[in-house]
Amino acid sequence: MAKGVRPRVKVPGSASAGDVITIKTLISHPMESGQRKDSDGNVIPRSIINRFVCDFNGENVIDVTMEPAISTNPYFEFQAMVPEGGEFKFTWYDDDGSVYEEAKSISVG
Amino acid sequence: MKTSSLRKTLGLSAAALAMGCGAALADADDNLVVNGEIEMVTQTEAPEHVEYLSTIRSGWTYRSDETQQFQMDDFDNPAMIFVDEARASWNTAEGSEGKSCASCHGTPEESMKGLRAVMPKWNEEAGEVWTLEKYVNDCRENRMGADAWGWTSTPMRNMTALISVPSRGMPVNVAIDGPARETWERGKELYYTRTGQLELSCANCHEDNHDNFIRADHLSQGQINGFPTYRLKNARLNSIHGRFKGCVRDTRAETFSPGSDDFVALQLYVASRGNGLSVEAPAVRN
């Protein structure tokens, strides 16, 4: 069970219709690869975020499969076109079954 | 006499070198604005008590463009992950009194503004110079009834970073007169004392040779206005005394201990050399 997991997201509060905006996301997570051993020589079990999804008003924007080689505190920066106001929903899936969610609204005017 | 004239010669050659290769390095005239709103002073006239420098520069001005950018937005600044952790512990009650930091101090934004800028400072009751770490542990032991944190422990580094955040952009203004004078003099003596097999004082690198390279490292003036600072090297926050220890160790000396009176004195002196620069903590360095 990963401790201290905290998602952070940065989305502009407003945009014009059809604008391409930049979204930044970061989740604090140890991303234990499963390759390391502790001081007694026992393998430290793998514990990573294995999938990241961003949806806008129910429509998928990005869906990422994540692998053990990704470093601690995975950071994603990507762009999306916003045709109308609505809500970005972000979901991270942990190996341990936990699901972390975050949502940000954007207004188009 | 001999050392002082040597120092001046070194200083001159350093300036000449700096002019020669200045263009290839990070630009000292870049402006640091965090989140597009907090304007920082990264270069200013040296305070009067700094005898051998005319201009003081933040460590930020010595870093590459990429490293500099990390610090210009709180989302990009990896130190903020640790500040978030400290915020959680700020609101968590601990110890026998059932109190958290928030019970007495509200939010750090309302109660801690300006504190980092004057640290370390003379504590009248204790009769000595206190740093943020001492104040935090005093609260923990005497008001919360909780265990003291280690000087360079993770929760301590994170908490001092959180306490520094509301002071960002304010000028460092450490008092060196009055009762703190004696400690300051001690710190100054340490700053100019050569240590270790390599026989290097702080001044040899950070005063005589700042802006020069020591092998692959671009030497800064060793200002501490950005501490605790996130280092790309170890991907975590680093305390002032932890950094001092690393520096003294690199002269191949037996170091002072973090939290020792010697390092507190050195911290007061080094902090005073940055009077006039903005508080940048938590900064990003390599």
GROMACS .gro file of C-alpha atoms in nm:
model
  395
    1MET     CA    1   0.000   0.000   0.000
    2ALA     CA    2   0.162   0.320  -0.114
    3LYS     CA    3   0.152   0.600   0.140
    4GLY     CA    4   0.126   0.976   0.093
    5VAL     CA    5  -0.020   0.953  -0.256
    6ARG     CA    6  -0.145   1.295  -0.359
    7PRO     CA    7  -0.253   1.390  -0.711
    8ARG     CA    8  -0.194   1.743  -0.841
    9VAL     CA    9  -0.336   1.885  -1.159
   10LYS     CA   10  -0.300   2.218  -1.336
   11VAL     CA   11  -0.563   2.317  -1.590
   12PRO     CA   12  -0.633   2.676  -1.700
   13GLY     CA   13  -0.959   2.807  -1.551
   14SER     CA   14  -1.091   2.940  -1.880
   15ALA     CA   15  -1.025   2.925  -2.253
   16SER     CA   16  -1.185   3.017  -2.587
   17ALA     CA   17  -1.377   2.750  -2.781
   18GLY     CA   18  -1.136   2.546  -2.994
   19ASP     CA   19  -0.831   2.653  -2.793
   20VAL     CA   20  -0.551   2.405  -2.739
   21ILE     CA   21  -0.462   2.411  -2.370
   22THR     CA   22  -0.173   2.258  -2.179
   23ILE     CA   23  -0.252   2.027  -1.890
   24LYS     CA   24   0.004   1.928  -1.628
   25THR     CA   25  -0.046   1.640  -1.386
   26LEU     CA   26   0.171   1.495  -1.114
   27ILE     CA   27   0.102   1.230  -0.858
   28SER     CA   28   0.333   1.171  -0.564
   29HIS     CA   29   0.401   0.799  -0.557
   30PRO     CA   30   0.713   0.591  -0.482
   31MET     CA   31   0.677   0.379  -0.802
   32GLU     CA   32   0.857   0.080  -0.649
   33SER     CA   33   0.980  -0.117  -0.951
   34GLY     CA   34   0.992  -0.465  -0.798
   35GLN     CA   35   1.358  -0.496  -0.899
   36ARG     CA   36   1.508  -0.368  -0.576
   37LYS     CA   37   1.605  -0.561  -0.266
   38ASP     CA   38   1.596  -0.448   0.095
   39SER     CA   39   1.893  -0.472   0.334
   40ASP     CA   40   1.811  -0.837   0.411
   41GLY     CA   41   1.817  -0.933   0.045
   42ASN     CA   42   1.442  -0.975   0.006
   43VAL     CA   43   1.279  -0.840  -0.307
   44ILE     CA   44   1.071  -0.529  -0.241
   45PRO     CA   45   0.739  -0.604  -0.412
   46ARG     CA   46   0.638  -0.400  -0.713
   47SER     CA   47   0.400  -0.116  -0.635
   48ILE     CA   48   0.342   0.133  -0.913
   49ILE     CA   49   0.068   0.335  -1.075
   50ASN     CA   50  -0.006   0.122  -1.380
   51ARG     CA   51  -0.257   0.335  -1.569
   52PHE     CA   52  -0.343   0.700  -1.608
   53VAL     CA   53  -0.657   0.827  -1.778
   54CYS     CA   54  -0.789   1.173  -1.858
   55ASP     CA   55  -1.146   1.226  -1.977
   56PHE     CA   56  -1.324   1.544  -2.083
   57ASN     CA   57  -1.703   1.546  -2.044
   58GLY     CA   58  -1.702   1.168  -2.067
   59GLU     CA   59  -1.484   1.159  -2.380
   60ASN     CA   60  -1.139   1.006  -2.350
   61VAL     CA   61  -0.844   1.243  -2.397
   62ILE     CA   62  -0.550   1.024  -2.303
   63ASP     CA   63  -0.510   0.671  -2.166
   64VAL     CA   64  -0.160   0.565  -2.064
   65THR     CA   65  -0.028   0.226  -1.965
   66MET     CA   66   0.256   0.280  -1.721
   67GLU     CA   67   0.553   0.049  -1.664
   68PRO     CA   68   0.793  -0.008  -1.373
   69ALA     CA   69   1.076   0.193  -1.533
   70ILE     CA   70   0.886   0.518  -1.470
   71SER     CA   71   1.038   0.723  -1.190
   72THR     CA   72   0.897   0.834  -0.858
   73ASN     CA   73   0.621   1.098  -0.872
   74PRO     CA   74   0.513   1.046  -1.235
   75TYR     CA   75   0.450   1.368  -1.423
   76PHE     CA   76   0.246   1.404  -1.742
   77GLU     CA   77   0.213   1.713  -1.952
   78PHE     CA   78  -0.011   1.705  -2.257
   79GLN     CA   79  -0.237   1.923  -2.468
   80ALA     CA   80  -0.609   1.906  -2.535
   81MET     CA   81  -0.851   2.101  -2.750
   82VAL     CA   82  -1.153   2.233  -2.564
   83PRO     CA   83  -1.463   2.272  -2.784
   84GLU     CA   84  -1.689   2.370  -2.493
   85GLY     CA   85  -1.688   2.427  -2.118
   86GLY     CA   86  -1.685   2.123  -1.898
   87GLU     CA   87  -1.488   1.907  -1.666
   88PHE     CA   88  -1.158   1.723  -1.700
   89LYS     CA   89  -1.152   1.407  -1.498
   90PHE     CA   90  -0.820   1.245  -1.408
   91THR     CA   91  -0.782   0.890  -1.279
   92TRP     CA   92  -0.474   0.702  -1.163
   93TYR     CA   93  -0.485   0.324  -1.104
   94ASP     CA   94  -0.252   0.177  -0.841
   95ASP     CA   95  -0.117  -0.182  -0.837
   96ASP     CA   96  -0.273  -0.225  -0.494
   97GLY     CA   97  -0.619  -0.160  -0.636
   98SER     CA   98  -0.646   0.199  -0.514
   99VAL     CA   99  -0.790   0.450  -0.757
  100TYR     CA  100  -0.704   0.817  -0.719
  101GLU     CA  101  -0.928   1.076  -0.878
  102GLU     CA  102  -0.915   1.447  -0.943
  103ALA     CA  103  -1.135   1.678  -1.148
  104LYS     CA  104  -1.093   2.031  -1.283
  105SER     CA  105  -1.355   2.249  -1.450
  106ILE     CA  106  -1.285   2.482  -1.739
  107SER     CA  107  -1.517   2.753  -1.863
  108VAL     CA  108  -1.534   2.860  -2.225
  109GLY     CA  109  -1.635   3.214  -2.289
  110MET     CA  110   4.847   4.056   0.533
  111LYS     CA  111   4.978   3.800   0.292
  112THR     CA  112   4.647   3.610   0.276
  113SER     CA  113   4.444   3.922   0.224
  114SER     CA  114   4.648   4.036  -0.077
  115LEU     CA  115   4.630   3.685  -0.217
  116ARG     CA  116   4.256   3.693  -0.178
  117LYS     CA  117   4.236   4.015  -0.374
  118THR     CA  118   4.449   3.879  -0.656
  119LEU     CA  119   4.234   3.570  -0.677
  120GLY     CA  120   3.925   3.785  -0.677
  121LEU     CA  121   4.053   3.987  -0.971
  122SER     CA  122   4.145   3.686  -1.180
  123ALA     CA  123   3.804   3.538  -1.105
  124ALA     CA  124   3.638   3.851  -1.237
  125ALA     CA  125   3.848   3.840  -1.553
  126LEU     CA  126   3.763   3.477  -1.611
  127ALA     CA  127   3.398   3.543  -1.555
  128MET     CA  128   3.396   3.811  -1.823
  129GLY     CA  129   3.566   3.576  -2.066
  130CYS     CA  130   3.309   3.299  -2.048
  131GLY     CA  131   3.005   3.479  -1.913
  132ALA     CA  132   2.809   3.448  -2.236
  133ALA     CA  133   2.811   3.070  -2.233
  134LEU     CA  134   2.677   3.048  -1.881
  135ALA     CA  135   2.337   3.110  -1.732
  136ASP     CA  136   2.266   3.479  -1.761
  137ALA     CA  137   2.306   3.668  -1.435
  138ASP     CA  138   2.059   3.926  -1.562
  139ASP     CA  139   1.767   3.684  -1.605
  140ASN     CA  140   1.466   3.777  -1.395
  141LEU     CA  141   1.315   3.531  -1.153
  142VAL     CA  142   0.939   3.564  -1.128
  143VAL     CA  143   0.758   3.277  -0.959
  144ASN     CA  144   0.405   3.189  -1.074
  145GLY     CA  145   0.408   3.509  -1.279
  146GLU     CA  146   0.355   3.714  -0.962
  147ILE     CA  147   0.633   3.688  -0.702
  148GLU     CA  148   0.923   3.899  -0.826
  149MET     CA  149   1.256   3.802  -0.677
  150VAL     CA  150   1.572   4.006  -0.635
  151THR     CA  151   1.845   3.769  -0.755
  152GLN     CA  152   2.124   4.023  -0.781
  153THR     CA  153   2.193   4.329  -0.572
  154GLU     CA  154   2.456   4.541  -0.407
  155ALA     CA  155   2.645   4.358  -0.133
  156PRO     CA  156   2.572   4.462   0.225
  157GLU     CA  157   2.842   4.671   0.389
  158HIS     CA  158   2.970   4.391   0.611
  159VAL     CA  159   3.058   4.176   0.308
  160GLU     CA  160   3.403   4.315   0.242
  161TYR     CA  161   3.523   4.132  -0.065
  162LEU     CA  162   3.215   4.123  -0.288
  163SER     CA  163   3.054   4.419  -0.459
  164THR     CA  164   2.748   4.233  -0.585
  165ILE     CA  165   2.565   3.946  -0.422
  166ARG     CA  166   2.391   3.692  -0.646
  167SER     CA  167   2.140   3.423  -0.570
  168GLY     CA  168   2.244   3.065  -0.649
  169TRP     CA  169   1.960   3.069  -0.903
  170THR     CA  170   2.163   3.293  -1.136
  171TYR     CA  171   2.436   3.029  -1.165
  172ARG     CA  172   2.212   2.746  -1.278
  173SER     CA  173   2.123   2.639  -1.631
  174ASP     CA  174   1.807   2.768  -1.800
  175GLU     CA  175   1.633   2.433  -1.749
  176THR     CA  176   1.701   2.427  -1.376
  177GLN     CA  177   1.602   2.791  -1.344
  178GLN     CA  178   1.265   2.722  -1.506
  179PHE     CA  179   1.180   2.455  -1.250
  180GLN     CA  180   1.166   2.725  -0.987
  181MET     CA  181   0.950   2.967  -1.184
  182ASP     CA  182   0.626   2.776  -1.141
  183ASP     CA  183   0.507   2.603  -0.827
  184PHE     CA  184   0.365   2.314  -1.027
  185ASP     CA  185   0.702   2.247  -1.188
  186ASN     CA  186   0.894   2.297  -0.863
  187PRO     CA  187   0.942   1.945  -0.723
  188ALA     CA  188   0.997   2.089  -0.374
  189MET     CA  189   0.625   2.161  -0.356
  190ILE     CA  190   0.552   1.789  -0.322
  191PHE     CA  191   0.738   1.802   0.009
  192VAL     CA  192   0.568   2.126   0.108
  193ASP     CA  193   0.235   1.947   0.058
  194GLU     CA  194   0.353   1.670   0.288
  195ALA     CA  195   0.447   1.927   0.552
  196ARG     CA  196   0.106   2.089   0.515
  197ALA     CA  197  -0.056   1.758   0.607
  198SER     CA  198   0.164   1.728   0.915
  199TRP     CA  199   0.099   2.095   1.003
  200ASN     CA  200  -0.267   2.002   1.045
  201THR     CA  201  -0.204   1.672   1.228
  202ALA     CA  202  -0.228   1.672   1.607
  203GLU     CA  203   0.066   1.499   1.776
  204GLY     CA  204   0.197   1.451   2.127
  205SER     CA  205   0.046   1.451   2.473
  206GLU     CA  206  -0.129   1.789   2.440
  207GLY     CA  207  -0.332   1.681   2.139
  208LYS     CA  208  -0.228   1.989   1.945
  209SER     CA  209  -0.115   2.043   1.588
  210CYS     CA  210   0.076   2.342   1.449
  211ALA     CA  211  -0.258   2.468   1.322
  212SER     CA  212  -0.412   2.473   1.674
  213CYS     CA  213  -0.202   2.776   1.769
  214HIS     CA  214  -0.073   2.915   1.440
  215GLY     CA  215  -0.371   2.884   1.203
  216THR     CA  216  -0.238   2.859   0.849
  217PRO     CA  217   0.130   2.916   0.767
  218GLU     CA  218   0.021   3.189   0.526
  219GLU     CA  219  -0.127   3.400   0.807
  220SER     CA  220   0.117   3.328   1.090
  221MET     CA  221   0.456   3.261   0.933
  222LYS     CA  222   0.483   3.544   0.680
  223GLY     CA  223   0.819   3.717   0.705
  224LEU     CA  224   0.969   3.472   0.951
  225ARG     CA  225   1.210   3.304   0.709
  226ALA     CA  226   1.352   3.643   0.606
  227VAL     CA  227   1.491   3.719   0.953
  228MET     CA  228   1.616   3.369   1.040
  229PRO     CA  229   1.830   3.285   1.229
  230LYS     CA  230   1.764   3.539   1.504
  231TRP     CA  231   1.844   3.614   1.865
  232ASN     CA  232   1.611   3.449   2.113
  233GLU     CA  233   1.602   3.662   2.425
  234GLU     CA  234   1.461   3.392   2.651
  235ALA     CA  235   1.710   3.127   2.548
  236GLY     CA  236   1.998   3.373   2.535
  237GLU     CA  237   2.126   3.240   2.203
  238VAL     CA  238   2.070   3.255   1.830
  239TRP     CA  239   1.787   3.030   1.716
  240THR     CA  240   1.711   2.887   1.376
  241LEU     CA  241   1.376   2.771   1.237
  242GLU     CA  242   1.463   2.415   1.341
  243LYS     CA  243   1.503   2.521   1.705
  244TYR     CA  244   1.171   2.704   1.704
  245VAL     CA  245   0.993   2.405   1.550
  246ASN     CA  246   1.139   2.164   1.805
  247ASP     CA  247   1.067   2.401   2.092
  248CYS     CA  248   0.701   2.400   1.991
  249ARG     CA  249   0.698   2.024   1.950
  250GLU     CA  250   0.857   1.947   2.285
  251ASN     CA  251   0.716   2.219   2.509
  252ARG     CA  252   0.377   2.302   2.360
  253MET     CA  253   0.271   1.983   2.183
  254GLY     CA  254   0.441   1.731   2.410
  255ALA     CA  255   0.576   1.552   2.104
  256ASP     CA  256   0.921   1.415   2.021
  257ALA     CA  257   1.171   1.655   1.872
  258TRP     CA  258   1.254   1.602   1.505
  259GLY     CA  259   1.610   1.542   1.393
  260TRP     CA  260   1.773   1.858   1.258
  261THR     CA  261   1.811   1.724   0.905
  262SER     CA  262   1.525   1.469   0.919
  263THR     CA  263   1.267   1.454   0.641
  264PRO     CA  264   0.973   1.601   0.840
  265MET     CA  265   1.194   1.885   0.963
  266ARG     CA  266   1.321   1.972   0.616
  267ASN     CA  267   0.969   1.963   0.481
  268MET     CA  268   0.826   2.174   0.764
  269THR     CA  269   1.094   2.444   0.737
  270ALA     CA  270   1.020   2.460   0.363
  271LEU     CA  271   0.648   2.508   0.432
  272ILE     CA  272   0.722   2.784   0.685
  273SER     CA  273   0.944   2.956   0.427
  274VAL     CA  274   0.683   2.962   0.150
  275PRO     CA  275   0.481   3.265   0.277
  276SER     CA  276   0.804   3.472   0.297
  277ARG     CA  277   0.900   3.419  -0.065
  278GLY     CA  278   0.993   3.741  -0.240
  279MET     CA  279   1.064   3.926   0.085
  280PRO     CA  280   1.420   4.052   0.129
  281VAL     CA  281   1.649   3.859   0.362
  282ASN     CA  282   1.713   4.087   0.659
  283VAL     CA  283   1.909   3.910   0.930
  284ALA     CA  284   2.007   4.116   1.234
  285ILE     CA  285   2.379   4.098   1.312
  286ASP     CA  286   2.408   4.369   1.572
  287GLY     CA  287   2.319   4.365   1.941
  288PRO     CA  288   2.337   4.034   2.125
  289ALA     CA  289   2.374   3.832   1.802
  290ARG     CA  290   2.703   4.005   1.721
  291GLU     CA  291   2.921   3.758   1.908
  292THR     CA  292   2.769   3.460   1.727
  293TRP     CA  293   2.805   3.645   1.396
  294GLU     CA  294   3.175   3.711   1.461
  295ARG     CA  295   3.221   3.341   1.535
  296GLY     CA  296   3.047   3.254   1.211
  297LYS     CA  297   3.266   3.494   1.017
  298GLU     CA  298   3.576   3.338   1.167
  299LEU     CA  299   3.455   2.994   1.060
  300TYR     CA  300   3.380   3.122   0.710
  301TYR     CA  301   3.740   3.231   0.661
  302THR     CA  302   3.903   2.934   0.837
  303ARG     CA  303   4.060   2.675   0.610
  304THR     CA  304   3.962   2.317   0.697
  305GLY     CA  305   4.052   1.966   0.594
  306GLN     CA  306   4.326   1.807   0.389
  307LEU     CA  307   4.246   2.039   0.101
  308GLU     CA  308   4.281   2.341   0.329
  309LEU     CA  309   3.983   2.525   0.188
  310SER     CA  310   3.772   2.785   0.363
  311CYS     CA  311   3.419   2.874   0.250
  312ALA     CA  312   3.566   3.195   0.106
  313ASN     CA  313   3.816   3.015  -0.120
  314CYS     CA  314   3.536   2.880  -0.336
  315HIS     CA  315   3.233   3.096  -0.273
  316GLU     CA  316   3.396   3.437  -0.250
  317ASP     CA  317   3.724   3.418  -0.444
  318ASN     CA  318   3.605   3.182  -0.715
  319HIS     CA  319   3.232   3.214  -0.754
  320ASP     CA  320   3.125   3.192  -1.119
  321ASN     CA  321   3.431   2.974  -1.191
  322PHE     CA  322   3.416   2.600  -1.238
  323ILE     CA  323   3.554   2.350  -0.991
  324ARG     CA  324   3.579   2.061  -1.234
  325ALA     CA  325   3.217   2.025  -1.355
  326ASP     CA  326   3.058   2.233  -1.081
  327HIS     CA  327   2.970   2.595  -1.138
  328LEU     CA  328   3.053   2.765  -0.810
  329SER     CA  329   2.798   3.003  -0.667
  330GLN     CA  330   2.838   3.249  -0.384
  331GLY     CA  331   2.693   2.991  -0.149
  332GLN     CA  332   2.393   3.205  -0.058
  333ILE     CA  333   2.131   3.031   0.157
  334ASN     CA  334   1.826   3.241   0.069
  335GLY     CA  335   1.681   2.943  -0.122
  336PHE     CA  336   1.714   2.686   0.157
  337PRO     CA  337   1.574   2.435   0.227
  338THR     CA  338   1.637   2.366  -0.137
  339TYR     CA  339   1.538   2.085  -0.371
  340ARG     CA  340   1.847   1.936  -0.533
  341LEU     CA  341   1.823   1.744  -0.858
  342LYS     CA  342   2.119   1.544  -0.729
  343ASN     CA  343   1.924   1.368  -0.452
  344ALA     CA  344   1.563   1.451  -0.549
  345ARG     CA  345   1.467   1.580  -0.207
  346LEU     CA  346   1.486   1.890   0.008
  347ASN     CA  347   1.822   1.974   0.166
  348SER     CA  348   1.868   2.165   0.489
  349ILE     CA  349   2.117   2.445   0.540
  350HIS     CA  350   2.323   2.248   0.789
  351GLY     CA  351   2.311   1.938   0.571
  352ARG     CA  352   2.459   2.146   0.290
  353PHE     CA  353   2.725   2.295   0.518
  354LYS     CA  354   2.819   1.947   0.626
  355GLY     CA  355   2.854   1.831   0.266
  356CYS     CA  356   3.073   2.130   0.183
  357VAL     CA  357   3.304   2.087   0.484
  358ARG     CA  358   3.324   1.713   0.413
  359ASP     CA  359   3.439   1.793   0.061
  360THR     CA  360   3.737   1.978   0.204
  361ARG     CA  361   3.819   1.636   0.355
  362ALA     CA  362   3.766   1.761   0.708
  363GLU     CA  363   3.591   1.613   1.006
  364THR     CA  364   3.269   1.816   0.993
  365PHE     CA  365   3.071   1.998   1.258
  366SER     CA  366   2.738   1.836   1.341
  367PRO     CA  367   2.412   1.970   1.200
  368GLY     CA  368   2.249   2.166   1.483
  369SER     CA  369   2.582   2.245   1.651
  370ASP     CA  370   2.658   2.595   1.779
  371ASP     CA  371   2.931   2.624   1.517
  372PHE     CA  372   2.694   2.564   1.228
  373VAL     CA  373   2.432   2.797   1.379
  374ALA     CA  374   2.699   3.069   1.394
  375LEU     CA  375   2.805   2.996   1.036
  376GLN     CA  376   2.440   3.001   0.928
  377LEU     CA  377   2.389   3.345   1.081
  378TYR     CA  378   2.699   3.478   0.907
  379VAL     CA  379   2.620   3.324   0.567
  380ALA     CA  380   2.256   3.437   0.591
  381SER     CA  381   2.374   3.793   0.661
  382ARG     CA  382   2.586   3.784   0.344
  383GLY     CA  383   2.256   3.748   0.157
  384ASN     CA  384   2.083   4.048   0.320
  385GLY     CA  385   1.894   4.212   0.035
  386LEU     CA  386   1.832   3.903  -0.179
  387SER     CA  387   1.478   3.763  -0.183
  388VAL     CA  388   1.375   3.459   0.015
  389GLU     CA  389   1.344   3.189  -0.254
  390ALA     CA  390   1.293   2.883  -0.038
  391PRO     CA  391   1.216   2.620  -0.144
  392ALA     CA  392   1.446   2.677  -0.441
  393VAL     CA  393   1.564   2.430  -0.707
  394ARG     CA  394   1.935   2.369  -0.754
  395ASN     CA  395   2.148   2.096  -0.903
   0.00000   0.00000   0.00000
